[in-house]
Tab-separated table of C-alpha atoms in Angstrom:
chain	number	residue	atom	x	y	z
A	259	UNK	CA	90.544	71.308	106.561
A	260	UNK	CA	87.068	73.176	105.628
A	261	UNK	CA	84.667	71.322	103.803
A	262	UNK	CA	83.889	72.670	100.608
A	263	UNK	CA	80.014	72.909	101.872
A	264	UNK	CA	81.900	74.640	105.600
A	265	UNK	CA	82.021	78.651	105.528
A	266	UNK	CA	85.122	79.385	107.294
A	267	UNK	CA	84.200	80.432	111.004
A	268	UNK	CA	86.074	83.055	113.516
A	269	UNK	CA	87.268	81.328	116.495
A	270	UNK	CA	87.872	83.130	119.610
A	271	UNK	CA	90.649	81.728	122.109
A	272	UNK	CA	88.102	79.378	124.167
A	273	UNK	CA	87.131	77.588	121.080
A	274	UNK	CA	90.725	77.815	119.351
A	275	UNK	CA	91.639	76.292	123.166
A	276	UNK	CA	89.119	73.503	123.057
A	277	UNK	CA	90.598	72.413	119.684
A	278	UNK	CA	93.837	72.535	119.984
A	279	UNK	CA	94.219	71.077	123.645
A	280	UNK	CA	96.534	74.203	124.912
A	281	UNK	CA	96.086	76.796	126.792
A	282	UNK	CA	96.160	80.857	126.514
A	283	UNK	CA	100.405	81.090	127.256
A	284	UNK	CA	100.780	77.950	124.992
A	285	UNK	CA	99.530	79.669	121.972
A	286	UNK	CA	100.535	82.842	122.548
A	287	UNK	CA	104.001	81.173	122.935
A	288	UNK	CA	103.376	79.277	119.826
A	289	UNK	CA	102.471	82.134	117.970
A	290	UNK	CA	105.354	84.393	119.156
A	291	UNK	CA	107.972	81.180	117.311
A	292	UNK	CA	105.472	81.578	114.202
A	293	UNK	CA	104.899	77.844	114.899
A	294	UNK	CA	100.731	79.081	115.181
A	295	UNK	CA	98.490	81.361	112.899
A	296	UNK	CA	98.471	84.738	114.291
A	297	UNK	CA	94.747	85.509	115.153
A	298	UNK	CA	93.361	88.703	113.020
A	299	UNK	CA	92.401	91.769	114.378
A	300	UNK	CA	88.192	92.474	114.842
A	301	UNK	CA	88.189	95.652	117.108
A	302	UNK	CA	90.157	97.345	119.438
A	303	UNK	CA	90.941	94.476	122.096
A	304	UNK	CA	89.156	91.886	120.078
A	305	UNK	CA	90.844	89.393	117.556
A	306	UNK	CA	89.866	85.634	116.224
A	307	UNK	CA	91.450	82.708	114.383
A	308	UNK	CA	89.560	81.899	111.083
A	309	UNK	CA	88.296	78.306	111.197
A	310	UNK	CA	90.571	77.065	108.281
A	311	UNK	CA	94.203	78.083	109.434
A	312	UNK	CA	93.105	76.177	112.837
A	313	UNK	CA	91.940	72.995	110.830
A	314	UNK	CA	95.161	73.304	108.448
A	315	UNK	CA	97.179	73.396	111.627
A	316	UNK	CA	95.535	70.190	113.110
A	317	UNK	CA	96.046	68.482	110.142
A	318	UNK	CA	99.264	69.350	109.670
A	319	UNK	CA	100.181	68.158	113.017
A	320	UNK	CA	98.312	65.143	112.694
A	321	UNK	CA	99.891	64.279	109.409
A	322	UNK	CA	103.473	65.066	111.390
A	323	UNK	CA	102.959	62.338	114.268
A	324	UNK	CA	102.120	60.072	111.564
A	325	UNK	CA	105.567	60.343	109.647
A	326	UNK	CA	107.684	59.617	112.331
């Protein structure tokens, strides 16, 4: 979740790693079951996560463990 002051961000995999607490396979893995955004495309071998999708999946997963 962005705040409404927060421009959305690209995250490459380190930083998408340091946030989410998973590794490279992991969310590859994750993103091959569509249960993690896709990254977009910036060049040829390049892609990033925008900032939101990462911080709507956190908070989605947080709100998750907290139903059960």
């Amino acid at each position: 979740m962005q705040h409404q002051n927060q421009p959305v961000t690209l995250l490459r995999l380190p930083a998408v790693m340091a946030r989410i607490g998973y590794g490279r396979s992991k969310v590859y893995d994750m993103i091959g079951k569509g249960e993690f955004p896709a990254p977009i495309k910036m060049g040829a071998r390049t892609v990033a996560w925008p900032s939101d999708q990462i911080d709507a999946w956190i908070a989605q997963r947080i709100q998750s463990a907290q139903s059960i």
